[in-house]
Short mmCIF file of C-alpha atoms in Angstrom, two decimals:
data_model
loop_
_atom_site.label_atom_id
_atom_site.label_comp_id
_atom_site.label_asym_id
_atom_site.label_seq_id
_atom_site.Cartn_x
_atom_site.Cartn_y
_atom_site.Cartn_z
CA MET A 22 -34.11 21.55 -18.14
CA GLY A 23 -32.27 23.89 -15.81
CA PRO A 24 -28.58 24.69 -15.85
CA VAL A 25 -26.10 22.14 -14.50
CA ILE A 26 -23.94 24.75 -12.78
CA GLU A 27 -25.23 28.00 -11.32
CA ALA A 28 -22.76 30.38 -9.71
CA ARG A 29 -23.87 33.67 -8.15
CA GLY A 30 -21.75 36.41 -6.63
CA ILE A 31 -18.68 34.23 -6.07
CA CYS A 32 -15.91 36.08 -4.22
CA LYS A 33 -12.55 34.68 -3.25
CA SER A 34 -9.46 36.23 -1.78
CA PHE A 35 -6.29 34.63 -0.51
CA SER A 36 -4.23 35.87 2.38
CA ILE A 37 -0.57 36.06 1.67
CA PRO A 38 1.90 36.82 4.43
CA SER A 39 3.37 40.21 3.54
CA VAL A 40 6.33 40.10 5.90
CA ARG A 41 8.56 37.09 5.83
CA ARG A 42 10.31 36.01 8.96
CA GLU A 43 13.75 34.90 8.02
CA THR A 44 15.86 34.45 11.11
CA VAL A 45 15.31 32.39 14.21
CA ARG A 46 15.36 35.62 16.23
CA GLU A 47 12.52 37.13 14.21
CA HIS A 48 10.57 33.95 14.66
CA ALA A 49 11.11 33.98 18.39
CA LEU A 50 10.25 37.66 18.80
CA ASP A 51 7.26 37.69 16.52
CA PHE A 52 5.79 34.41 17.57
CA PHE A 53 2.99 35.85 19.65
CA ARG A 54 2.40 38.88 17.45
CA PRO A 55 -0.19 38.38 14.76
CA ARG A 56 1.43 38.01 11.42
CA PRO A 57 0.58 40.78 8.98
CA HIS A 58 -1.33 39.48 6.04
CA GLU A 59 -2.24 41.01 2.74
CA ARG A 60 -5.52 40.04 1.16
CA LEU A 61 -5.27 39.30 -2.50
CA ARG A 62 -8.66 39.54 -4.14
CA VAL A 63 -8.81 36.99 -6.89
CA LEU A 64 -12.52 36.80 -7.71
CA GLU A 65 -15.16 39.47 -7.19
CA ASP A 66 -18.84 38.89 -7.71
CA VAL A 67 -18.52 36.26 -10.40
CA GLY A 68 -21.72 34.66 -11.60
CA PHE A 69 -22.51 32.43 -14.56
CA GLU A 70 -24.59 29.49 -15.66
CA LEU A 71 -23.56 26.39 -17.50
CA ARG A 72 -26.53 25.01 -19.39
CA ARG A 73 -27.04 21.32 -19.95
CA GLY A 74 -25.14 20.08 -22.97
CA GLU A 75 -23.36 23.38 -23.42
CA SER A 76 -19.63 23.88 -23.97
CA LEU A 77 -18.70 27.11 -22.22
CA GLY A 78 -15.28 28.70 -22.62
CA ILE A 79 -13.48 30.83 -20.08
CA MET A 80 -10.72 33.18 -21.20
CA GLY A 81 -8.52 35.58 -19.34
CA ARG A 82 -4.95 36.68 -18.87
CA ASN A 83 -2.59 35.16 -16.31
CA GLY A 84 -3.81 36.09 -12.87
CA SER A 85 -7.32 36.93 -13.96
CA GLY A 86 -8.75 34.24 -11.67
CA LYS A 87 -9.57 31.51 -14.20
CA SER A 88 -7.95 28.64 -12.32
CA THR A 89 -9.33 29.79 -8.99
CA LEU A 90 -12.81 29.90 -10.48
CA LEU A 91 -12.45 26.38 -11.82
CA LYS A 92 -11.26 25.12 -8.44
CA ILE A 93 -14.24 26.72 -6.72
CA VAL A 94 -16.64 25.19 -9.23
CA ALA A 95 -14.92 21.83 -8.78
CA GLY A 96 -15.34 22.07 -5.00
CA ILE A 97 -11.63 22.20 -4.22
CA TYR A 98 -11.74 25.73 -2.79
CA ALA A 99 -14.62 27.08 -0.76
CA PRO A 100 -15.77 30.52 -1.90
CA ASP A 101 -15.68 33.42 0.61
CA ALA A 102 -19.09 34.60 -0.54
CA GLY A 103 -21.66 33.69 -3.13
CA THR A 104 -23.59 30.55 -3.93
CA LEU A 105 -22.74 27.66 -6.14
CA ALA A 106 -25.25 25.04 -7.19
CA VAL A 107 -24.04 21.98 -9.07
CA HIS A 108 -26.73 19.65 -10.39
CA ALA A 109 -24.62 16.94 -12.02
CA PRO A 110 -21.47 14.96 -11.19
CA LEU A 111 -18.32 16.83 -12.22
CA THR A 112 -15.04 15.55 -13.57
CA PRO A 113 -12.38 18.22 -13.17
CA ILE A 114 -9.19 17.80 -15.17
CA LEU A 115 -7.04 20.59 -13.82
CA GLU A 116 -3.71 18.88 -14.09
CA LEU A 117 -2.62 15.70 -15.76
CA GLY A 118 -1.32 12.67 -13.99
CA VAL A 119 -2.21 13.68 -10.45
CA GLY A 120 -1.53 10.78 -8.13
CA TRP A 121 0.45 8.55 -10.42
CA ASN A 122 3.38 6.59 -9.21
CA PRO A 123 6.56 6.48 -11.32
CA ASP A 124 7.59 3.14 -9.80
CA LEU A 125 4.54 1.31 -11.13
CA ASP A 126 3.70 0.20 -14.65
CA ALA A 127 1.03 1.62 -16.95
CA ILE A 128 -1.65 -0.89 -15.91
CA ASP A 129 -1.25 -0.04 -12.24
CA ASN A 130 -1.14 3.67 -12.97
CA ILE A 131 -4.33 3.48 -15.01
CA GLU A 132 -5.96 2.00 -11.94
CA LEU A 133 -4.49 4.69 -9.69
CA LEU A 134 -5.38 7.63 -11.93
CA GLY A 135 -8.78 6.19 -12.75
CA THR A 136 -9.83 5.57 -9.15
CA VAL A 137 -8.49 8.96 -8.11
CA MET A 138 -10.72 10.51 -10.77
CA GLY A 139 -13.72 8.62 -9.47
CA MET A 140 -13.93 5.48 -11.60
CA SER A 141 -14.84 2.22 -9.93
CA LEU A 142 -12.56 -0.81 -10.06
CA ARG A 143 -15.16 -2.66 -12.10
CA GLU A 144 -15.35 0.12 -14.70
CA LEU A 145 -11.58 0.12 -14.90
CA ARG A 146 -11.36 -3.59 -15.51
CA THR A 147 -13.19 -3.18 -18.80
CA ALA A 148 -11.71 0.23 -19.66
CA THR A 149 -8.01 -0.52 -19.25
CA GLN A 150 -7.48 -1.93 -22.75
CA ASP A 151 -9.40 0.95 -24.35
CA ILE A 152 -7.31 3.44 -22.43
CA LEU A 153 -4.07 1.80 -23.51
CA ALA A 154 -5.29 1.72 -27.10
CA PHE A 155 -6.33 5.37 -27.09
CA ALA A 156 -2.92 6.35 -25.72
CA GLU A 157 -1.22 3.97 -28.20
CA LEU A 158 0.76 2.45 -25.36
CA GLU A 159 -0.26 -1.22 -25.57
CA ARG A 160 3.34 -2.23 -26.17
CA PHE A 161 4.45 -0.48 -22.99
CA ALA A 162 1.66 -1.68 -20.71
CA HIS A 163 4.13 -3.35 -18.34
CA LEU A 164 6.82 -0.70 -18.44
CA GLU A 165 7.30 1.35 -15.29
CA LEU A 166 6.25 4.93 -15.69
CA ARG A 167 9.61 6.41 -14.87
CA HIS A 168 10.95 4.95 -18.10
CA TYR A 169 8.26 6.76 -20.08
CA SER A 170 8.97 9.91 -22.02
CA SER A 171 6.98 12.90 -20.82
CA GLY A 172 4.87 12.78 -23.95
CA MET A 173 3.97 9.13 -23.42
CA ALA A 174 3.07 9.78 -19.80
CA ALA A 175 0.88 12.72 -20.77
CA ARG A 176 -0.89 10.62 -23.38
CA LEU A 177 -1.64 7.98 -20.76
CA ALA A 178 -2.99 10.62 -18.38
CA TYR A 179 -5.21 12.12 -21.08
CA ALA A 180 -6.54 8.76 -22.07
CA VAL A 181 -7.55 7.99 -18.46
CA ALA A 182 -8.98 11.46 -17.92
CA PHE A 183 -11.20 11.36 -20.98
CA ARG A 184 -12.43 7.93 -20.01
CA ALA A 185 -13.28 9.07 -16.48
CA VAL A 186 -15.68 11.83 -17.53
CA ARG A 187 -18.95 11.53 -15.62
CA ASP A 188 -21.33 14.22 -16.75
CA VAL A 189 -19.78 17.68 -16.63
CA LEU A 190 -16.21 18.00 -17.84
CA ILE A 191 -14.06 20.81 -16.46
CA LEU A 192 -10.85 21.28 -18.39
CA ASP A 193 -7.94 23.59 -17.69
CA GLU A 194 -5.64 24.25 -20.66
CA ILE A 195 -5.97 21.10 -22.67
CA PHE A 196 -4.86 19.96 -26.08
CA ALA A 197 -1.34 21.04 -25.19
CA VAL A 198 0.54 17.75 -25.38
CA GLY A 199 1.35 14.99 -27.77
CA ASP A 200 2.03 15.11 -31.46
CA ALA A 201 -0.44 16.39 -34.03
CA GLY A 202 -2.08 13.00 -34.43
CA PHE A 203 -2.73 12.57 -30.72
CA LYS A 204 -3.97 16.16 -30.41
CA GLU A 205 -6.35 15.45 -33.24
CA ARG A 206 -7.75 12.42 -31.41
CA CYS A 207 -8.11 14.32 -28.13
CA GLN A 208 -10.09 17.00 -29.90
CA GLY A 209 -12.13 14.30 -31.57
CA ARG A 210 -12.87 12.72 -28.18
CA TYR A 211 -13.82 16.13 -26.85
CA ARG A 212 -16.30 16.62 -29.69
CA ASP A 213 -17.69 13.10 -29.15
CA LEU A 214 -18.29 13.85 -25.49
CA HIS A 215 -19.99 17.12 -26.39
CA ARG A 216 -22.15 15.42 -28.97
CA ALA A 217 -23.08 12.73 -26.44
CA GLY A 218 -24.65 15.49 -24.35
CA HIS A 219 -21.95 16.19 -21.79
CA SER A 220 -21.67 19.72 -20.51
CA MET A 221 -18.22 21.28 -20.64
CA LEU A 222 -16.36 24.08 -19.00
CA LEU A 223 -13.16 24.83 -20.88
CA VAL A 224 -10.40 27.23 -19.88
CA SER A 225 -7.82 28.21 -22.43
CA HIS A 226 -5.38 30.91 -23.42
CA GLU A 227 -5.78 29.92 -27.01
CA PRO A 228 -8.47 32.02 -28.76
CA ARG A 229 -8.73 29.52 -31.56
CA THR A 230 -9.45 26.63 -29.17
CA ILE A 231 -12.24 28.60 -27.51
CA ALA A 232 -13.71 29.76 -30.78
CA THR A 233 -13.67 26.22 -32.18
CA PHE A 234 -15.02 24.26 -29.24
CA CYS A 235 -17.39 26.69 -27.55
CA LYS A 236 -20.39 28.65 -28.73
CA ARG A 237 -20.42 30.92 -25.70
CA ALA A 238 -17.53 32.16 -23.62
CA LEU A 239 -16.76 34.31 -20.58
CA LEU A 240 -13.91 36.77 -20.35
CA LEU A 241 -12.41 37.21 -16.89
CA ASP A 242 -10.24 40.18 -16.03
CA HIS A 243 -9.03 41.23 -12.59
CA GLY A 244 -11.37 38.71 -11.04
CA ARG A 245 -14.52 39.97 -12.71
CA ILE A 246 -16.49 38.77 -15.69
CA VAL A 247 -16.10 41.57 -18.19
CA MET A 248 -17.82 39.86 -21.08
CA ASP A 249 -20.26 37.01 -21.63
CA GLY A 250 -21.15 36.31 -25.21
CA PRO A 251 -20.42 34.44 -28.44
CA SER A 252 -17.00 32.82 -28.23
CA ALA A 253 -15.61 34.47 -31.39
CA ALA A 254 -16.39 37.95 -30.04
CA VAL A 255 -14.92 37.06 -26.61
CA ALA A 256 -11.77 35.76 -28.27
CA ASP A 257 -11.38 39.04 -30.18
CA ARG A 258 -11.87 41.08 -27.03
CA TYR A 259 -9.33 38.88 -25.24
CA LEU A 260 -6.75 39.57 -27.95
CA MET A 261 -7.42 43.30 -27.52
CA LEU A 262 -6.90 43.00 -23.76
CA LEU A 263 -3.53 41.37 -24.35
CA THR A 264 -2.29 44.34 -26.33
CA GLU A 265 -3.46 46.77 -23.63
CA ALA A 266 -1.71 47.36 -20.32
CA PRO A 267 -0.44 44.18 -18.65
CA ALA A 268 -2.42 42.67 -15.80
CA GLU A 269 -1.86 44.34 -12.45
CA HIS A 270 -1.46 41.28 -10.31
CA ALA A 271 0.05 38.15 -11.65
CA PRO A 272 0.65 35.78 -8.73
CA ALA A 273 -2.87 34.37 -8.53
CA ALA A 274 -2.01 31.62 -10.97
CA ALA A 275 0.63 30.32 -8.61
CA ILE A 276 -1.68 29.80 -5.68
CA MET B 7 -19.68 15.34 9.29
CA PHE B 8 -21.83 12.18 9.18
CA PRO B 9 -22.74 12.54 5.49
CA ASN B 10 -19.01 12.77 4.81
CA LEU B 11 -18.36 9.62 6.83
CA VAL B 12 -21.01 7.78 4.85
CA ARG B 13 -19.57 9.16 1.62
CA LEU B 14 -16.30 7.44 2.51
CA LEU B 15 -17.98 4.10 1.90
CA ARG B 16 -18.34 5.02 -1.76
CA TYR B 17 -14.58 5.41 -1.95
CA ARG B 18 -13.85 1.80 -0.98
CA GLY B 19 -12.48 1.06 -4.44
CA LEU B 20 -10.18 4.06 -4.34
CA ILE B 21 -8.90 3.17 -0.86
CA GLN B 22 -8.36 -0.42 -1.95
CA SER B 23 -6.45 0.58 -5.06
CA LEU B 24 -4.33 3.15 -3.20
CA VAL B 25 -3.37 0.67 -0.47
CA ALA B 26 -2.53 -2.04 -3.00
CA ARG B 27 -0.42 0.31 -5.14
CA GLU B 28 1.31 1.71 -2.08
CA LEU B 29 2.36 -1.77 -0.97
CA LYS B 30 3.34 -2.73 -4.49
CA ALA B 31 5.38 0.43 -5.06
CA ARG B 32 7.24 0.12 -1.79
CA TYR B 33 9.04 -3.03 -2.84
CA ARG B 34 9.19 -2.33 -6.55
CA GLY B 35 12.68 -2.70 -7.85
CA SER B 36 13.96 -4.61 -4.86
CA VAL B 37 15.03 -8.14 -5.67
CA LEU B 38 13.29 -9.86 -2.78
CA GLY B 39 10.14 -7.78 -2.98
CA PHE B 40 7.48 -8.73 -0.48
CA PHE B 41 9.90 -11.02 1.25
CA TRP B 42 11.21 -7.95 3.06
CA SER B 43 7.92 -7.65 4.89
CA PHE B 44 8.68 -11.03 6.43
CA PHE B 45 12.36 -10.58 6.78
CA ASN B 46 12.39 -7.27 8.67
CA PRO B 47 10.43 -8.52 11.69
CA LEU B 48 12.22 -11.87 11.54
CA PHE B 49 15.58 -10.16 11.72
CA LEU B 50 14.39 -8.05 14.63
CA LEU B 51 13.21 -11.13 16.48
CA LEU B 52 16.49 -12.96 15.86
CA ILE B 53 18.49 -10.04 17.22
CA TYR B 54 16.33 -9.85 20.34
CA SER B 55 16.62 -13.58 20.85
CA PHE B 56 20.37 -13.47 20.55
CA VAL B 57 20.81 -10.46 22.84
CA PHE B 58 18.50 -11.66 25.58
CA GLU B 59 19.64 -15.27 25.58
CA TYR B 60 23.39 -14.95 25.20
CA VAL B 61 24.57 -11.36 25.65
CA LEU B 62 22.32 -10.20 28.41
CA PRO B 63 20.42 -13.23 29.67
CA ALA B 64 17.21 -11.87 31.13
CA LYS B 65 15.72 -14.28 33.57
CA VAL B 66 12.48 -12.83 34.76
CA ASP B 67 9.97 -15.32 36.06
CA GLY B 68 7.13 -15.90 33.64
CA LEU B 69 8.83 -13.98 30.85
CA GLU B 70 10.51 -16.88 29.10
CA PRO B 71 11.53 -16.48 26.32
CA TYR B 72 11.98 -12.77 26.74
CA ALA B 73 12.50 -12.02 23.03
CA LEU B 74 9.12 -13.45 22.19
CA PHE B 75 7.51 -11.37 24.92
CA MET B 76 8.97 -8.20 23.43
CA PHE B 77 8.07 -9.17 19.93
CA CYS B 78 4.38 -9.46 20.90
CA GLY B 79 4.40 -5.76 21.73
CA ILE B 80 6.85 -4.41 19.19
CA LEU B 81 5.03 -5.71 16.12
CA PRO B 82 1.82 -3.78 16.85
CA TRP B 83 3.84 -0.79 18.06
CA THR B 84 5.63 -0.62 14.70
CA TRP B 85 2.27 -0.50 12.95
CA PHE B 86 1.15 2.31 15.26
CA ALA B 87 4.34 4.38 15.17
CA SER B 88 4.93 4.17 11.40
CA SER B 89 1.29 5.04 10.75
CA LEU B 90 1.61 8.18 12.84
CA THR B 91 4.97 9.21 11.41
CA GLU B 92 3.80 8.78 7.84
CA SER B 93 0.36 10.30 8.28
CA SER B 94 1.78 13.44 9.87
CA ASN B 95 3.29 14.19 6.46
CA VAL B 96 0.71 12.66 4.19
CA LEU B 97 -1.44 15.69 3.38
CA ILE B 98 1.60 17.78 2.56
CA SER B 99 3.28 15.20 0.35
CA GLY B 100 -0.06 14.36 -1.27
CA GLY B 101 -0.84 18.05 -1.75
CA ASN B 102 -1.38 17.73 -5.47
CA LEU B 103 -4.23 15.30 -4.97
CA ILE B 104 -5.99 17.71 -2.67
CA LYS B 105 -5.36 20.75 -4.83
CA LYS B 106 -6.03 19.31 -8.24
CA VAL B 107 -8.57 16.54 -7.90
CA LEU B 108 -11.94 16.22 -6.27
CA PHE B 109 -10.69 13.96 -3.53
CA PRO B 110 -11.75 13.47 0.09
CA ALA B 111 -8.53 14.30 1.90
CA GLU B 112 -9.12 11.86 4.79
CA ILE B 113 -8.46 9.03 2.37
CA LEU B 114 -4.73 9.77 2.54
CA PRO B 115 -4.21 9.17 6.29
CA ILE B 116 -6.62 6.22 6.14
CA VAL B 117 -4.57 4.62 3.36
CA THR B 118 -1.39 5.16 5.39
CA VAL B 119 -2.83 3.37 8.41
CA LEU B 120 -4.20 0.51 6.31
CA ALA B 121 -0.95 0.00 4.40
CA ASN B 122 0.93 -0.23 7.68
CA MET B 123 -1.69 -2.65 8.96
CA ALA B 124 -0.96 -4.83 5.95
CA HIS B 125 2.69 -4.85 6.97
CA PHE B 126 1.66 -5.83 10.47
CA PHE B 127 -0.31 -8.75 9.03
CA LEU B 128 2.66 -9.82 6.96
CA GLY B 129 4.74 -9.97 10.14
CA LEU B 130 2.21 -12.23 11.88
CA PRO B 131 3.32 -15.51 10.24
CA ILE B 132 6.81 -14.97 11.69
CA LEU B 133 5.26 -14.41 15.09
CA ALA B 134 3.10 -17.51 14.67
CA VAL B 135 6.08 -19.68 13.78
CA PHE B 136 7.98 -18.55 16.87
CA LEU B 137 4.92 -18.91 19.10
CA ILE B 138 4.61 -22.52 17.97
CA TYR B 139 8.35 -23.15 18.22
CA TYR B 140 8.46 -21.91 21.81
CA ARG B 141 5.21 -23.74 22.60
CA ALA B 142 3.48 -20.58 23.71
CA PRO B 143 0.29 -21.42 25.59
CA LEU B 144 -2.12 -20.31 22.90
CA GLY B 145 -5.55 -21.04 24.31
CA PHE B 146 -8.48 -21.49 22.02
CA PRO B 147 -11.02 -19.09 23.45
CA GLU B 148 -8.45 -16.34 24.11
CA ILE B 149 -7.14 -16.29 20.56
CA LEU B 150 -10.58 -15.15 19.43
CA TRP B 151 -9.83 -11.86 21.18
CA PHE B 152 -6.97 -11.20 18.80
CA PRO B 153 -9.08 -9.70 15.97
CA VAL B 154 -10.85 -7.57 18.58
CA ILE B 155 -7.53 -6.13 19.75
CA VAL B 156 -6.49 -5.45 16.16
CA PHE B 157 -9.79 -3.69 15.52
CA VAL B 158 -9.47 -1.50 18.61
CA GLN B 159 -5.95 -0.58 17.60
CA LEU B 160 -7.13 0.22 14.07
CA VAL B 161 -9.82 2.62 15.32
CA PHE B 162 -7.45 4.27 17.77
CA THR B 163 -4.68 4.64 15.18
CA LEU B 164 -7.10 6.07 12.61
CA GLY B 165 -8.19 8.72 15.11
CA CYS B 166 -4.59 9.71 15.85
CA ALA B 167 -3.70 9.75 12.15
CA LEU B 168 -6.65 11.98 11.21
CA ILE B 169 -5.87 14.57 13.87
CA LEU B 170 -2.13 14.53 13.21
CA SER B 171 -2.43 14.86 9.45
CA ALA B 172 -4.88 17.76 9.75
CA LEU B 173 -2.89 19.68 12.33
CA THR B 174 0.46 19.23 10.59
CA VAL B 175 -0.87 21.19 7.62
CA HIS B 176 -1.03 24.24 9.89
CA PHE B 177 1.79 23.48 12.31
CA ARG B 178 4.61 21.83 10.47
CA ASP B 179 6.64 21.54 13.66
CA ILE B 180 4.45 18.62 14.65
CA ARG B 181 6.47 16.35 12.39
CA ASP B 182 9.60 16.91 14.47
CA ILE B 183 7.86 16.92 17.81
CA LEU B 184 6.16 13.65 16.94
CA ALA B 185 9.40 11.69 16.57
CA ASN B 186 10.36 12.58 20.13
CA ILE B 187 6.91 11.93 21.51
CA LEU B 188 6.91 8.48 19.94
CA THR B 189 10.26 7.61 21.55
CA LEU B 190 8.94 8.69 24.91
CA TRP B 191 5.64 6.90 24.33
CA PHE B 192 7.41 3.66 23.46
CA PHE B 193 9.23 3.56 26.78
CA ALA B 194 6.09 4.63 28.64
CA THR B 195 4.35 1.51 27.35
CA PRO B 196 4.94 -1.98 28.78
CA ILE B 197 6.50 -3.40 25.64
CA ILE B 198 10.07 -4.15 26.64
CA TYR B 199 9.16 -4.60 30.29
CA PRO B 200 6.13 -6.33 31.79
CA MET B 201 3.30 -4.38 33.36
CA GLY B 202 3.93 -6.23 36.62
CA ALA B 203 7.44 -4.81 36.91
CA ALA B 204 6.17 -1.27 37.38
CA PRO B 205 5.69 0.07 40.93
CA ALA B 206 2.16 0.94 42.02
CA LEU B 207 2.47 4.62 41.16
CA GLY B 208 3.99 3.87 37.77
CA ARG B 209 1.25 1.40 37.07
CA ARG B 210 -1.37 4.07 37.56
CA GLY B 211 0.50 6.21 35.06
CA LEU B 212 0.77 3.33 32.61
CA ASN B 213 -2.95 2.75 32.85
CA MET B 214 -3.52 6.26 31.51
CA ASN B 215 -1.64 5.33 28.36
CA PRO B 216 -4.03 3.88 25.77
CA PHE B 217 -1.37 1.81 24.11
CA THR B 218 -0.64 0.04 27.41
CA HIS B 219 -3.95 -1.76 27.15
CA LEU B 220 -3.30 -2.79 23.58
CA ALA B 221 0.19 -4.09 24.43
CA VAL B 222 -0.98 -5.93 27.54
CA SER B 223 -3.89 -7.42 25.61
CA TYR B 224 -1.60 -8.73 22.89
CA GLN B 225 0.76 -10.16 25.53
CA GLU B 226 -2.02 -11.84 27.50
CA VAL B 227 -3.61 -13.39 24.46
CA LEU B 228 -0.42 -14.48 22.69
CA PHE B 229 2.21 -14.91 25.38
CA TYR B 230 0.99 -15.40 28.92
CA LYS B 231 -0.62 -18.51 30.26
CA GLY B 232 -4.12 -18.35 31.58
CA ASP B 233 -7.23 -16.40 30.74
CA PHE B 234 -7.47 -13.06 29.05
CA GLY B 235 -8.14 -10.96 32.15
CA HIS B 236 -7.60 -7.62 30.50
CA TRP B 237 -10.74 -7.71 28.39
CA LYS B 238 -12.59 -5.09 30.40
CA TRP B 239 -9.80 -2.59 29.78
CA LEU B 240 -9.76 -3.52 26.12
CA LEU B 241 -13.48 -3.00 25.65
CA ALA B 242 -13.33 0.30 27.52
CA LEU B 243 -10.49 1.39 25.28
CA GLY B 244 -12.50 0.28 22.27
CA ALA B 245 -15.42 2.47 23.27
CA ALA B 246 -13.12 5.39 24.02
CA SER B 247 -11.32 4.90 20.71
CA LEU B 248 -14.58 5.03 18.82
CA ALA B 249 -15.47 8.31 20.53
CA PHE B 250 -11.96 9.60 19.88
CA PHE B 251 -12.20 8.63 16.21
CA LEU B 252 -15.45 10.56 15.83
CA PHE B 253 -13.88 13.56 17.54
CA ALA B 254 -10.82 13.30 15.27
CA TYR B 255 -13.01 13.07 12.20
CA PHE B 256 -14.92 16.12 13.39
CA VAL B 257 -11.69 18.12 13.74
CA PHE B 258 -10.52 16.92 10.33
CA ASP B 259 -13.85 17.82 8.78
CA ARG B 260 -13.75 21.33 10.24
CA LEU B 261 -10.26 21.94 8.87
CA ARG B 262 -11.01 20.31 5.51
CA ASP B 263 -11.62 23.55 3.59
CA THR B 264 -8.25 24.96 4.62
CA PHE B 265 -6.14 22.11 3.23
CA ALA B 266 -6.24 23.04 -0.46
CA GLU B 267 -5.03 26.55 0.30
CA GLU B 268 -2.39 25.63 2.87
CA VAL B 269 -0.53 22.64 1.49
#
């Protein structure tokens, strides 16, 4: 079977306005003049394959282009150049709790988050109790979300996200919330999904996470893939990079 | 463009859940809850009735009661104007959905229009009660046109909402300009005055305004005696609205890739 994701020669740059117009007068005078822009190159000629059933890690310092790459793979950004072929439905989890509404209770928010992540209403009808149980929030099912602690809300979001996984899971910086017990269960769910044959793309700063959950990993630096190999070796190389000179451009993570 | 339009059908469940949660969240925490959807238009109608019967008695032939005449136009106008105001901001306020989830952005303006349509529907019982109370000449065949008018307005409003939401991402000034345009548009539509009151030249101008034909259609079907003579205009507007919707969707589709980076 072929790979589920094939990326070739992906390039992406963002234009950032280099001169800010502050006053009304500047706005009025400069209105018809083209605004000077600086191109910030975030990804250059990035190519990789995600094989079916594989868990592939991506490492890199802040601003190395990890998040941008994930967003391009997920179809949120269009690449400037290069080709991307995706042969299976993706479930990107780039941020938790996108689209939830603090004025509604957990049941309603499970429906909101779930449908936003691509679940059907029928799937959700049967999944809601499981999700509440996984998040250990059955007692608070009818409590409005704004009364939740941030940890409880994050647990709910994780529980929905893991339930919504279609085929390929794309994760940005996970396993970062909840107490040890909940973290343990998230990691367990991750392993279950992997064992069930799902393909995974996992971004993390944490060398141990990558080494534990991935066999193979990529190392991104300054928008290029500088290493593609066994995850333990990539994690070592990443730690070496950290002790070297700091990354030249940092703002890419903010875009 | 057309594959994307077809893809929208697969997102029915998402649209349904977003509209339902939007309506639910709006009245969450208020004591009377959904009752406000009834009460707001009712209050408006009572004020109009009071003003135009006691304060400023308007006696125009064929426009009795005047408050009811106005209400027939204001209810759909509220749906239209709030949809546009909210959708001009919807991609910016919903930026996280576009940036962080695989999510067809057009769902946001569509949900805005549909949620406001639900409010319009909730105002209809009030209208119905007053129509019956004032013994409005509701004819049987004409009332069948009502859903047609609503549908034409829906298509037209969706087109406006798509274009507005897409353009506001790039030109944020639109939000402020829009408020003024809507004020002007309201008075350029025969809602608080009858079409017949306009002089010949003004009437030609009014005919260029798409919402004129919606307002007049609502008035003829709900308020005036006699047949629904405006149906040709309504069907023409329906065809034009469909074309306009496709054009708006095309514009939205072309700008789609820029949203995630701009909002």
